XYZ file of C-alpha atoms in Angstrom:
79
model
C -85.650 -10.492 17.176
C -84.300 -7.025 17.840
C -81.264 -5.535 16.240
C -79.160 -3.156 18.219
C -76.769 -0.745 16.653
C -73.107 -1.427 17.364
C -71.430 0.318 20.269
C -68.131 2.082 19.645
C -65.643 2.423 22.492
C -62.347 4.303 22.252
C -59.470 3.749 24.641
C -55.977 5.178 24.816
C -53.232 2.594 25.190
C -49.601 3.283 26.057
C -46.554 1.219 25.193
C -47.445 0.039 21.699
C -44.584 0.516 19.246
C -45.123 -1.718 16.208
C -47.435 -3.870 14.135
C -46.884 -6.828 16.472
C -48.164 -4.707 19.373
C -51.241 -3.808 17.345
C -52.014 -7.444 16.529
C -51.453 -8.583 20.140
C -53.893 -5.986 21.501
C -56.377 -6.585 18.665
C -56.378 -10.357 19.263
C -57.089 -9.990 22.985
C -59.882 -7.470 22.407
C -61.444 -9.492 19.573
C -61.668 -12.446 22.000
C -64.140 -10.478 24.167
C -67.798 -11.409 23.750
C -69.625 -9.228 21.244
C -66.569 -7.539 19.741
C -66.983 -7.154 15.991
C -64.010 -5.011 14.996
C -60.887 -3.487 16.520
C -59.100 -0.575 14.853
C -55.798 0.779 16.151
C -54.261 4.156 15.342
C -50.652 3.391 16.259
C -48.590 6.208 17.770
C -45.282 4.388 18.235
C -43.844 5.050 21.674
C -46.723 7.332 22.607
C -50.421 6.927 23.254
C -52.251 4.870 20.618
C -56.008 5.109 20.099
C -57.883 1.823 19.970
C -61.461 1.838 18.646
C -63.575 -1.194 19.511
C -66.883 -1.871 17.752
C -69.085 -4.313 19.643
C -72.668 -5.512 19.667
C -73.032 -4.542 23.330
C -71.482 -2.166 25.842
C -68.078 -3.321 27.131
C -67.009 -2.514 30.661
C -63.784 -0.532 31.134
C -62.450 -3.363 33.329
C -63.050 -5.955 30.557
C -61.177 -3.775 28.081
C -58.397 -2.996 30.568
C -57.877 -6.663 31.388
C -57.727 -7.649 27.713
C -55.183 -4.907 26.959
C -53.155 -5.870 30.063
C -53.210 -9.511 28.922
C -51.462 -8.345 25.740
C -48.891 -6.540 27.906
C -50.041 -2.932 27.564
C -51.840 -0.345 29.653
C -55.070 1.548 29.097
C -54.333 5.130 30.143
C -57.736 6.718 29.510
C -61.218 5.610 28.554
C -63.347 7.775 26.316
C -67.026 7.280 25.621
């Protein structure tokens, strides 16, 4: 049994304005396989930074689709 260290992915999301936005995006991302924690630095009306901690690497398309499902847009992916 091998243990891998968690992977942290940061994405910039536009359109989030309130706590409800944060929970909607967090719920969709937490539903992805391997996601352990989602942290959002809300910048109401601007670009918010979402940090995803997961047990394995997530693809940008997986993240983008989950954010889109919540009704928002990923504007930039950062490693």
